[in-house]
Short mmCIF file of C-alpha atoms and ligand atoms in Angstrom, two decimals:
data_model
loop_
_atom_site.label_atom_id
_atom_site.label_comp_id
_atom_site.label_asym_id
_atom_site.label_seq_id
_atom_site.Cartn_x
_atom_site.Cartn_y
_atom_site.Cartn_z
CA MET A 251 -15.86 -4.83 1.26
CA SER A 252 -17.61 -6.30 -1.79
CA ASP A 253 -20.48 -8.67 -0.97
CA GLU A 254 -18.75 -11.86 -2.08
CA PRO A 255 -15.20 -12.24 -0.82
CA GLY A 256 -15.05 -15.76 -2.29
CA PRO A 257 -16.90 -18.91 -1.25
CA PHE A 258 -14.03 -20.56 0.62
CA GLY A 259 -10.91 -19.69 2.58
CA VAL A 260 -7.37 -21.00 2.99
CA LEU A 261 -4.50 -19.54 5.04
CA ARG A 262 -1.09 -20.99 5.73
CA LEU A 263 1.05 -19.16 8.25
CA PRO A 264 3.99 -19.56 10.66
CA ASP A 265 3.32 -21.00 14.13
CA GLN A 266 4.20 -17.61 15.53
CA ILE A 267 4.35 -14.11 14.04
CA ILE A 268 5.91 -11.43 16.22
CA PHE A 269 5.59 -7.78 15.17
CA GLY A 270 6.90 -4.59 16.73
CA THR A 271 9.82 -2.25 17.18
CA GLY A 272 12.43 -4.02 19.29
CA SER A 273 10.96 -7.47 18.59
CA VAL A 274 14.24 -8.61 17.02
CA ALA A 275 15.28 -9.32 20.62
CA SER A 276 12.92 -12.30 20.53
CA LEU A 277 15.08 -14.02 17.90
CA ALA A 278 17.35 -15.63 20.48
CA PRO A 279 14.62 -17.30 22.55
CA GLU A 280 12.74 -18.33 19.39
CA VAL A 281 15.83 -20.03 17.99
CA ALA A 282 16.85 -21.59 21.30
CA ALA A 283 13.39 -23.18 21.51
CA LEU A 284 13.96 -24.89 18.16
CA GLY A 285 17.53 -26.18 18.41
CA ARG A 286 21.08 -25.80 19.70
CA ARG A 287 22.92 -25.20 16.39
CA VAL A 288 21.78 -22.40 14.10
CA LEU A 289 22.79 -21.34 10.61
CA VAL A 290 22.07 -17.65 9.96
CA CYS A 291 21.76 -16.69 6.27
CA ALA A 292 22.32 -12.97 6.63
CA ASP A 293 22.22 -10.09 4.17
CA PRO A 294 25.85 -8.92 3.81
CA VAL A 295 24.94 -5.25 4.36
CA VAL A 296 22.66 -5.82 7.34
CA ALA A 297 25.17 -8.21 8.94
CA THR A 298 27.64 -5.35 9.39
CA GLY A 299 25.19 -3.50 11.68
CA GLU A 300 25.33 -3.25 15.46
CA THR A 301 21.86 -4.71 15.95
CA PHE A 302 22.78 -7.88 14.10
CA ALA A 303 25.97 -8.33 16.13
CA ALA A 304 24.10 -7.76 19.40
CA VAL A 305 21.43 -10.34 18.56
CA MET A 306 24.06 -12.92 17.60
CA ASP A 307 25.86 -12.28 20.90
CA VAL A 308 22.68 -13.04 22.83
CA LEU A 309 22.29 -16.30 20.92
CA VAL A 310 25.83 -17.33 21.85
CA ASP A 311 25.18 -16.34 25.48
CA LEU A 312 22.20 -18.71 25.46
CA GLY A 313 24.55 -21.54 24.53
CA VAL A 314 23.48 -21.77 20.88
CA SER A 315 26.21 -22.61 18.38
CA VAL A 316 25.97 -19.91 15.67
CA THR A 317 27.25 -20.05 12.07
CA VAL A 318 26.70 -16.87 10.05
CA ASP A 319 26.76 -17.11 6.24
CA THR A 320 26.61 -13.82 4.32
CA GLY A 321 27.27 -15.41 0.93
CA ILE A 322 24.06 -14.23 -0.70
CA VAL A 323 24.33 -13.41 -4.39
CA PRO A 324 21.69 -11.02 -5.79
CA GLU A 325 18.88 -12.79 -7.70
CA LEU A 326 19.94 -16.05 -5.99
CA PRO A 327 21.67 -17.98 -8.78
CA VAL A 328 21.03 -21.64 -8.05
CA ASP A 329 24.76 -22.48 -7.84
CA GLY A 330 25.15 -19.96 -5.03
CA VAL A 331 22.33 -21.61 -3.09
CA HIS A 332 23.83 -25.08 -3.59
CA ALA A 333 27.22 -23.75 -2.43
CA ALA A 334 25.64 -22.20 0.68
CA ALA A 335 24.01 -25.54 1.53
CA GLU A 336 27.37 -27.32 1.14
CA ARG A 337 29.08 -24.81 3.45
CA ALA A 338 26.24 -25.22 5.96
CA ARG A 339 26.42 -29.01 6.06
CA GLU A 340 29.66 -28.97 8.07
CA ALA A 341 27.97 -27.06 10.91
CA HIS A 342 25.04 -29.57 11.15
CA PRO A 343 22.47 -26.86 11.88
CA GLU A 344 19.18 -27.76 13.54
CA VAL A 345 17.60 -24.37 12.77
CA VAL A 346 18.03 -21.93 9.85
CA VAL A 347 17.50 -18.19 10.25
CA GLY A 348 17.01 -15.80 7.33
CA PHE A 349 17.98 -12.26 8.31
CA GLY A 350 17.76 -9.61 5.59
CA GLY A 351 15.72 -8.72 2.52
CA GLY A 352 13.78 -11.19 0.41
CA SER A 353 17.01 -12.58 -1.06
CA ALA A 354 18.36 -13.61 2.37
CA LEU A 355 15.01 -15.04 3.45
CA ASP A 356 14.64 -17.04 0.24
CA GLN A 357 18.20 -18.36 0.53
CA ALA A 358 17.47 -19.51 4.10
CA LYS A 359 14.34 -21.33 2.91
CA LEU A 360 16.19 -23.09 0.11
CA VAL A 361 19.17 -24.05 2.27
CA ALA A 362 16.77 -25.46 4.89
CA LEU A 363 15.15 -27.45 2.08
CA LEU A 364 18.46 -28.78 0.69
CA LEU A 365 19.72 -29.75 4.15
CA ALA A 366 16.55 -31.71 4.83
CA HIS A 367 15.99 -33.39 1.48
CA GLY A 368 19.21 -33.14 -0.57
CA GLY A 369 19.61 -31.56 -3.98
CA PRO A 370 19.61 -30.61 -6.68
CA LEU A 371 17.15 -27.80 -6.21
CA ALA A 372 15.65 -28.37 -9.66
CA ARG A 373 13.86 -31.43 -8.21
CA PHE A 374 11.60 -29.06 -6.29
CA TYR A 375 10.84 -26.39 -8.93
CA GLY A 376 7.11 -25.78 -9.24
CA GLU A 377 4.29 -26.44 -6.81
CA ASN A 378 3.94 -29.05 -4.08
CA ARG A 379 7.12 -30.93 -4.91
CA VAL A 380 8.77 -30.70 -1.48
CA PRO A 381 8.11 -34.11 0.09
CA GLY A 382 7.98 -33.09 3.77
CA PRO A 383 9.11 -30.62 6.43
CA VAL A 384 12.37 -28.72 5.96
CA LEU A 385 14.66 -27.64 8.82
CA PRO A 386 12.79 -25.22 11.09
CA LEU A 387 13.08 -21.67 9.78
CA VAL A 388 12.96 -18.33 11.55
CA ALA A 389 12.62 -15.31 9.25
CA VAL A 390 13.60 -11.75 10.12
CA PRO A 391 12.92 -9.30 7.25
CA THR A 392 14.89 -6.06 6.93
CA THR A 393 12.94 -4.70 3.95
CA ALA A 394 9.21 -4.00 3.92
CA GLY A 395 8.36 -5.82 0.79
CA THR A 396 8.47 -9.44 -0.11
CA GLY A 397 6.47 -10.92 2.76
CA SER A 398 8.76 -13.95 2.38
CA GLU A 399 8.83 -14.23 6.18
CA VAL A 400 5.36 -15.77 6.01
CA THR A 401 5.03 -17.16 2.48
CA PRO A 402 5.36 -20.71 1.10
CA VAL A 403 7.61 -19.73 -1.80
CA ALA A 404 11.25 -18.96 -2.64
CA VAL A 405 12.58 -17.79 -6.00
CA VAL A 406 15.95 -18.55 -7.70
CA SER A 407 17.66 -17.90 -11.02
CA ASP A 408 18.78 -20.96 -12.93
CA PRO A 409 21.08 -20.44 -15.93
CA ASP A 410 19.39 -23.45 -17.58
CA ARG A 411 16.10 -21.54 -17.55
CA GLU A 412 15.32 -18.29 -19.31
CA LEU A 413 13.34 -17.00 -16.31
CA LYS A 414 13.58 -17.13 -12.54
CA VAL A 415 11.93 -20.20 -11.06
CA GLY A 416 10.00 -20.70 -7.85
CA VAL A 417 9.84 -23.47 -5.30
CA SER A 418 6.36 -23.35 -3.76
CA SER A 419 5.33 -25.58 -0.89
CA ARG A 420 3.59 -25.23 2.44
CA HIS A 421 6.77 -26.73 3.95
CA LEU A 422 8.67 -23.51 3.13
CA VAL A 423 6.52 -21.39 5.46
CA PRO A 424 8.87 -20.35 8.30
CA ARG A 425 8.09 -21.62 11.80
CA ALA A 426 8.43 -18.11 13.18
CA ALA A 427 8.45 -14.64 11.61
CA ILE A 428 9.91 -11.75 13.57
CA VAL A 429 9.01 -8.44 11.96
CA ASP A 430 10.81 -5.52 13.59
CA PRO A 431 10.17 -2.28 11.67
CA GLY A 432 13.33 -0.80 13.21
CA LEU A 433 15.41 -3.13 11.02
CA THR A 434 14.10 -1.46 7.85
CA PHE A 435 15.30 2.04 8.80
CA GLY A 436 18.61 1.68 6.97
CA ALA A 437 17.10 0.68 3.63
CA PRO A 438 17.82 3.34 0.97
CA PRO A 439 14.95 5.05 -0.92
CA SER A 440 15.23 2.88 -4.05
CA VAL A 441 15.10 -0.36 -2.01
CA THR A 442 12.19 1.09 0.02
CA ALA A 443 10.32 2.05 -3.15
CA HIS A 444 10.84 -1.22 -5.00
CA ALA A 445 10.18 -3.47 -2.00
CA GLY A 446 7.22 -1.34 -0.86
CA ILE A 447 5.44 -1.22 -4.19
CA ASP A 448 5.94 -4.98 -4.57
CA ALA A 449 4.14 -5.46 -1.24
CA PHE A 450 1.34 -3.28 -2.60
CA VAL A 451 1.15 -5.42 -5.75
CA HIS A 452 0.99 -8.56 -3.57
CA ALA A 453 -2.01 -7.13 -1.71
CA VAL A 454 -3.83 -5.89 -4.82
CA GLU A 455 -3.22 -9.08 -6.79
CA ALA A 456 -4.28 -11.29 -3.87
CA TYR A 457 -7.49 -9.25 -3.69
CA THR A 458 -8.19 -9.36 -7.44
CA ALA A 459 -7.02 -12.92 -8.16
CA GLY A 460 -9.44 -15.30 -9.82
CA THR A 461 -11.79 -17.37 -7.70
CA ARG A 462 -11.51 -21.09 -8.30
CA SER A 463 -13.32 -24.07 -6.80
CA PRO A 464 -10.84 -26.23 -4.92
CA GLU A 465 -10.98 -29.99 -5.26
CA TRP A 466 -11.18 -30.64 -1.54
CA ALA A 467 -10.39 -34.32 -1.81
CA GLN A 468 -7.06 -33.63 -3.54
CA GLU A 469 -3.90 -31.90 -2.35
CA LEU A 470 -4.64 -28.17 -2.53
CA PRO A 471 -2.62 -26.05 -4.93
CA VAL A 472 -0.20 -23.80 -3.03
CA PHE A 473 -1.99 -20.75 -4.43
CA VAL A 474 -5.76 -21.14 -4.40
CA GLY A 475 -6.85 -17.71 -5.70
CA ARG A 476 -8.96 -14.99 -4.11
CA ASN A 477 -10.57 -16.28 -0.94
CA ARG A 478 -12.44 -15.00 2.07
CA LEU A 479 -9.62 -15.41 4.60
CA SER A 480 -6.90 -13.73 2.54
CA SER A 481 -9.13 -10.89 1.32
CA LEU A 482 -9.45 -9.17 4.71
CA LEU A 483 -5.68 -9.13 5.10
CA ALA A 484 -5.12 -7.94 1.54
CA LEU A 485 -7.46 -4.98 1.84
CA GLU A 486 -5.92 -3.79 5.09
CA ALA A 487 -2.47 -4.13 3.51
CA VAL A 488 -3.63 -1.94 0.58
CA ARG A 489 -4.78 0.72 3.04
CA MET A 490 -1.59 0.74 5.07
CA ILE A 491 0.80 0.76 2.14
CA ALA A 492 -1.12 3.32 0.08
CA THR A 493 -1.15 5.66 3.07
CA ASN A 494 2.51 5.29 4.02
CA LEU A 495 4.72 4.30 1.09
CA ARG A 496 5.28 7.85 -0.21
CA THR A 497 6.45 9.03 3.21
CA ALA A 498 8.70 5.99 3.76
CA VAL A 499 10.44 6.67 0.44
CA ALA A 500 10.73 10.43 0.95
CA ASP A 501 11.74 10.30 4.61
CA PRO A 502 13.42 6.96 5.43
CA LEU A 503 13.61 7.80 9.14
CA ASP A 504 9.87 8.44 9.54
CA GLU A 505 9.05 5.88 12.22
CA PRO A 506 5.24 5.69 11.80
CA ALA A 507 5.59 5.25 8.02
CA ARG A 508 8.27 2.56 8.40
CA THR A 509 6.16 0.76 11.01
CA ALA A 510 3.06 0.85 8.81
CA MET A 511 5.04 -0.40 5.81
CA ALA A 512 6.46 -3.33 7.78
CA HIS A 513 2.92 -4.12 8.99
CA GLY A 514 1.41 -3.73 5.51
CA SER A 515 3.99 -5.89 3.78
CA LEU A 516 3.51 -8.59 6.42
CA LEU A 517 -0.29 -8.57 5.90
CA ALA A 518 0.21 -8.65 2.13
CA GLY A 519 2.49 -11.69 2.49
CA MET A 520 -0.08 -13.42 4.68
CA ALA A 521 -2.71 -12.76 2.00
CA PHE A 522 -0.77 -13.80 -1.08
CA GLY A 523 0.70 -16.82 0.73
CA SER A 524 -2.59 -18.57 -0.01
CA ALA A 525 -4.33 -16.42 -2.66
CA GLY A 526 -1.24 -16.02 -4.84
CA THR A 527 -0.47 -13.14 -7.17
CA HIS A 528 -1.16 -12.92 -10.89
CA PHE A 529 -0.41 -11.05 -14.12
CA SER A 530 2.00 -8.33 -12.91
CA HIS A 531 4.13 -11.07 -11.40
CA ALA A 532 3.92 -13.36 -14.44
CA LEU A 533 4.93 -10.48 -16.72
CA GLN A 534 7.71 -9.29 -14.39
CA TYR A 535 9.59 -12.58 -14.76
CA PRO A 536 10.59 -11.94 -18.40
CA VAL A 537 10.66 -8.14 -17.97
CA GLY A 538 13.08 -8.51 -15.05
CA ALA A 539 15.23 -11.06 -16.87
CA LEU A 540 15.50 -8.88 -19.98
CA SER A 541 16.03 -5.53 -18.26
CA ARG A 542 17.97 -6.78 -15.21
CA THR A 543 15.85 -4.58 -12.97
CA PRO A 544 14.60 -5.34 -9.43
CA HIS A 545 11.49 -7.43 -8.98
CA GLY A 546 9.38 -4.71 -7.34
CA LEU A 547 10.24 -2.12 -9.94
CA GLY A 548 8.77 -4.36 -12.63
CA THR A 549 5.67 -5.48 -10.76
CA GLY A 550 4.99 -1.85 -9.78
CA MET A 551 5.34 -0.53 -13.34
CA LEU A 552 3.04 -3.25 -14.68
CA LEU A 553 0.27 -3.15 -12.06
CA PRO A 554 -1.70 -0.11 -13.34
CA HIS A 555 -1.91 -1.66 -16.80
CA VAL A 556 -2.82 -5.12 -15.49
CA LEU A 557 -5.65 -3.59 -13.44
CA ALA A 558 -6.89 -1.59 -16.43
CA ALA A 559 -6.99 -4.80 -18.50
CA CYS A 560 -9.05 -6.55 -15.79
CA ARG A 561 -11.21 -3.49 -15.00
CA THR A 562 -14.61 -4.73 -16.23
CA VAL A 563 -14.57 -8.04 -14.34
CA THR A 564 -13.15 -6.64 -11.10
CA THR A 565 -15.30 -3.53 -10.59
CA ALA A 566 -16.37 -4.53 -7.07
CA GLU A 567 -12.84 -5.43 -5.99
CA LEU A 568 -11.33 -2.29 -7.50
CA ALA A 569 -14.01 -0.20 -5.80
CA ASP A 570 -12.96 -1.72 -2.45
CA ILE A 571 -9.32 -1.03 -3.27
CA GLY A 572 -10.22 2.55 -4.13
CA THR A 573 -12.00 3.01 -0.80
CA ALA A 574 -9.02 1.49 1.03
CA MET A 575 -6.80 3.99 -0.80
CA GLY A 576 -8.99 6.89 0.28
CA VAL A 577 -10.86 7.75 -2.94
CA PRO A 578 -14.12 9.74 -2.45
CA PRO A 579 -17.41 7.86 -1.89
CA GLY A 580 -19.28 7.01 -5.08
CA SER A 581 -20.75 4.19 -7.14
CA PRO A 582 -18.65 1.04 -7.58
CA ASP A 583 -17.77 2.18 -11.12
CA GLU A 584 -16.69 5.62 -9.93
CA ARG A 585 -14.57 4.19 -7.12
CA ALA A 586 -13.04 1.55 -9.43
CA ASP A 587 -12.01 4.24 -11.92
CA ALA A 588 -10.65 6.36 -9.10
CA ALA A 589 -8.69 3.34 -7.84
CA LEU A 590 -6.96 2.97 -11.21
CA ALA A 591 -5.93 6.64 -11.10
CA ALA A 592 -4.79 6.33 -7.47
CA VAL A 593 -2.61 3.30 -8.25
CA SER A 594 -0.98 5.13 -11.19
CA SER A 595 -0.29 8.16 -8.99
CA LEU A 596 1.28 6.03 -6.28
CA VAL A 597 3.60 4.34 -8.76
CA ALA A 598 4.60 7.71 -10.24
CA ASP A 599 5.02 9.44 -6.87
CA ILE A 600 7.59 6.92 -5.63
CA GLY A 601 9.66 7.55 -8.76
CA LEU A 602 9.24 4.42 -10.88
CA PRO A 603 10.27 5.07 -14.49
CA ALA A 604 7.72 5.87 -17.19
CA GLY A 605 7.28 3.23 -19.85
CA LEU A 606 9.00 -0.11 -20.34
CA GLY A 607 11.29 1.52 -22.92
CA ALA A 608 12.91 3.47 -20.08
CA ILE A 609 14.18 0.21 -18.57
CA GLY A 610 15.40 -1.18 -21.87
CA ILE A 611 12.47 -3.29 -23.06
CA PRO A 612 12.12 -2.58 -26.81
CA LYS A 613 8.68 -2.68 -28.42
CA ASN A 614 9.68 -5.48 -30.78
CA SER A 615 10.38 -7.76 -27.80
CA LEU A 616 6.83 -7.54 -26.42
CA PRO A 617 5.39 -10.63 -28.20
CA ARG A 618 8.21 -12.78 -26.82
CA VAL A 619 7.82 -11.26 -23.33
CA ALA A 620 4.10 -12.05 -23.45
CA GLU A 621 4.80 -15.62 -24.58
CA LEU A 622 7.30 -16.19 -21.77
CA ALA A 623 4.92 -14.74 -19.18
CA LEU A 624 2.14 -17.07 -20.36
CA GLY A 625 4.52 -19.92 -19.58
CA VAL A 626 4.60 -18.94 -15.90
CA ALA A 627 1.39 -20.89 -15.50
CA ARG A 628 1.12 -20.68 -11.68
CA LEU A 629 0.85 -16.87 -11.92
CA ALA A 630 -0.67 -16.36 -15.37
CA GLY A 631 -3.46 -18.80 -14.50
CA ASN A 632 -4.34 -17.04 -11.25
CA GLY A 633 -5.79 -13.86 -12.76
CA PRO A 634 -9.44 -12.79 -12.84
CA VAL A 635 -9.63 -13.24 -16.64
CA PRO A 636 -8.07 -15.93 -18.85
CA PRO A 637 -4.45 -15.19 -19.80
CA THR A 638 -3.98 -14.91 -23.56
CA GLN A 639 -1.14 -13.82 -25.82
CA GLU A 640 -3.27 -10.93 -27.09
CA ARG A 641 -4.20 -9.73 -23.59
CA PHE A 642 -0.61 -9.87 -22.35
CA GLU A 643 0.64 -8.02 -25.43
CA GLN A 644 -2.01 -5.33 -24.85
CA ILE A 645 -0.91 -4.91 -21.23
CA LEU A 646 2.73 -4.66 -22.28
CA ALA A 647 1.92 -2.19 -25.06
CA ALA A 648 0.06 0.04 -22.58
CA ALA A 649 2.96 -0.23 -20.11
CA SER A 650 5.33 0.78 -22.92
CA ARG A 651 3.25 3.82 -23.90
CA SER A 652 2.96 4.98 -20.28
CA THR A 653 4.39 8.43 -19.63
CA SER A 654 2.91 8.98 -16.20
CA ALA A 655 5.95 8.41 -14.03
CA ALA A 656 9.19 10.32 -13.63
CA PRO A 657 12.31 8.69 -15.14
CA GLN A 658 14.90 7.52 -12.66
CA GLU A 659 18.18 5.61 -12.80
CA VAL A 660 17.23 2.15 -11.59
CA ARG A 661 19.40 -0.46 -13.27
CA ARG A 662 21.60 -2.64 -11.10
N1 NAD B 204 9.56 -15.58 -1.26
C1 NAD B 204 8.69 -14.66 -1.53
O1 NAD B 204 7.55 -14.74 -1.09
C2 NAD B 204 9.11 -13.49 -2.38
C3 NAD B 204 8.17 -12.52 -2.75
C4 NAD B 204 8.60 -11.44 -3.52
C5 NAD B 204 9.93 -11.35 -3.92
N2 NAD B 204 10.83 -12.33 -3.55
C6 NAD B 204 12.26 -12.25 -3.92
O2 NAD B 204 12.90 -11.37 -2.99
C7 NAD B 204 14.01 -10.74 -3.62
C8 NAD B 204 13.92 -9.24 -3.42
O3 NAD B 204 13.93 -8.97 -2.04
P1 NAD B 204 14.07 -7.47 -1.49
O4 NAD B 204 13.24 -6.56 -2.32
O5 NAD B 204 13.78 -7.53 -0.04
O6 NAD B 204 15.57 -7.10 -1.80
P2 NAD B 204 16.97 -7.83 -1.50
O7 NAD B 204 16.87 -8.80 -0.39
O8 NAD B 204 17.49 -8.34 -2.81
O9 NAD B 204 17.84 -6.59 -1.01
C9 NAD B 204 18.02 -5.46 -1.87
C10 NAD B 204 19.21 -4.65 -1.38
O10 NAD B 204 18.87 -4.02 -0.15
C11 NAD B 204 19.89 -4.25 0.83
N3 NAD B 204 19.21 -4.22 2.15
C12 NAD B 204 18.26 -5.05 2.63
N4 NAD B 204 17.83 -4.62 3.83
C13 NAD B 204 18.52 -3.49 4.11
C14 NAD B 204 18.53 -2.58 5.21
N5 NAD B 204 17.70 -2.73 6.25
N6 NAD B 204 19.38 -1.54 5.18
C15 NAD B 204 20.21 -1.35 4.11
N7 NAD B 204 20.25 -2.15 3.03
C16 NAD B 204 19.40 -3.23 3.03
C17 NAD B 204 20.50 -5.58 0.44
O11 NAD B 204 21.82 -5.71 0.91
C18 NAD B 204 20.46 -5.49 -1.08
O12 NAD B 204 21.57 -4.78 -1.56
C19 NAD B 204 13.95 -11.13 -5.09
O13 NAD B 204 14.91 -12.17 -5.30
C20 NAD B 204 12.54 -11.67 -5.29
O14 NAD B 204 12.46 -12.65 -6.31
C21 NAD B 204 10.44 -13.37 -2.78
FE1 FE2 B 205 6.44 -9.76 -5.64
#
C-alpha cells in the first residue's frame, strides 16, 4: 500500500455484519431482537423464491408480526416511496427489513426514515439533514453491488429534479447487515455485471478520493474522502472483485466467485460509506438520466476515463490498485499505467458497451452532461483533482471515443 493512506480515519458501520452462505437464517433472530412487528421491503422477483418464504415463516414462528411490501418501482420514484410509507403506517412496524437489490434496500431505508420523522422526503435531500435515528433497519442484499446494506445513503428519483437525488446521513446505516452470497445466485448476467462493476467503482473511487482535513469541532460531512480506515477495505475489495467478477458474470452458479463478489461488494460499501465516491458517480447521474441505463453500467463505462484524467496525481494509489489487480511488479508509474489497462480490460470483458454513443448519449449533449455532473457537489467535490467543466467534458469526450468494449443490448 502507498506510504500515506491519509492522515485520519472515519468509519461508520452497522452494529453487526453477518457474512456467509446460509447466514440469511440469522434474519429471524436479528429482527426478533429489535422488535415484534416488522415491515419487509422485498424485491418483487426475490420475494417469489423459496428461501424468502422460508425465512418469513421462521419470523412468524418466532411470534413476529410480518408485513411484506413488494411495491418497489425501479429507480425509486419519490412518489412510490411515499406511497410505501403510507401503506406501512397501518402496520405500525418497529423494524424495517430491506431484502433485495439496492433498490429494495434503499426503499427500506427511506421508509424507515419517513416512519420516524414524517415527510416529505425532499426535506432530507442532501447531507446530514436527518435529525435523528430512523426505525431500526436490517438489510439483506441479493445483488453483489451497491453495498447499501452498510452505507449511510439512499438514492431516489424526483420528477421535480433533473437528476436522481440522495439522502445521506449516518442515521441511514442499517443496524444489521446480513450478507448471504447464496441469495445472489439467481441474479442474471447483466444484473451481475452492472452491480459488480459498480462495487468495483465504489472501491476504486474510495481509494482514489481526495484527502481533506476534517473540521473536528464541527459535524463531520457524511463523506470525508480518502482515509486510512477505509483504504484497507477498499484495496481488498479491488482485489476480490477484479479476480472474480468475470467468472461471476460468465458462470452465475460459480460458488467461489459469487462468494468473493458478495464479500468484495460488502467491503467496498464499508469503504465508500465514509470515504465516498467521486467523478464516475457524479457523471453517471446525468448519463443515467439521459440514457435510462442502470447505475452500474454508467459508473463502469466512465471509470477508466475518470482514472486516466486523474492519473498524474494518483500514481501511488493507482499503483496499489494495479498490484491488487495482479499487474506485474514494477515502478509506481509502470504499475499505475498497467492498472489503467487492467481496469479497461475488466470493463470490456464483462460486456459493457463501447462509447457513450452506444447508450444514446450524443456528443452535442456532453457540455450539458458535464454541467449537471458539476452540480452534484457531494460527489464532484470528492475527487483527487478539482472538478471543472473542462475536465468533465474531457472525460466525457474520451468515454464517447472509447471503442474498447463489446456492444451489448443494455437499455431497460
Ligand atoms: N445506497 C447505496 O449505497 C447505493 C449505492 C449504489 C447504488 N444504489 C442504488 O441501488 C440501485 C441499484 O441496485 P442493484 O444494482 O442492486 O439493482 P436493483 O435492486 O435495481 O435490481 C436490479 C434487478 O435485479 C433483480 N434482482 C435483484 N436480486 C436478484 C436475484 N438475486 N435474483 C434475480 N433477480 C434479482 C431485481 O428484481 C431487478 O429487476 C439504484 O437505484 C442505485 O441508485 C444505492
Ligand atoms: Fe455506485
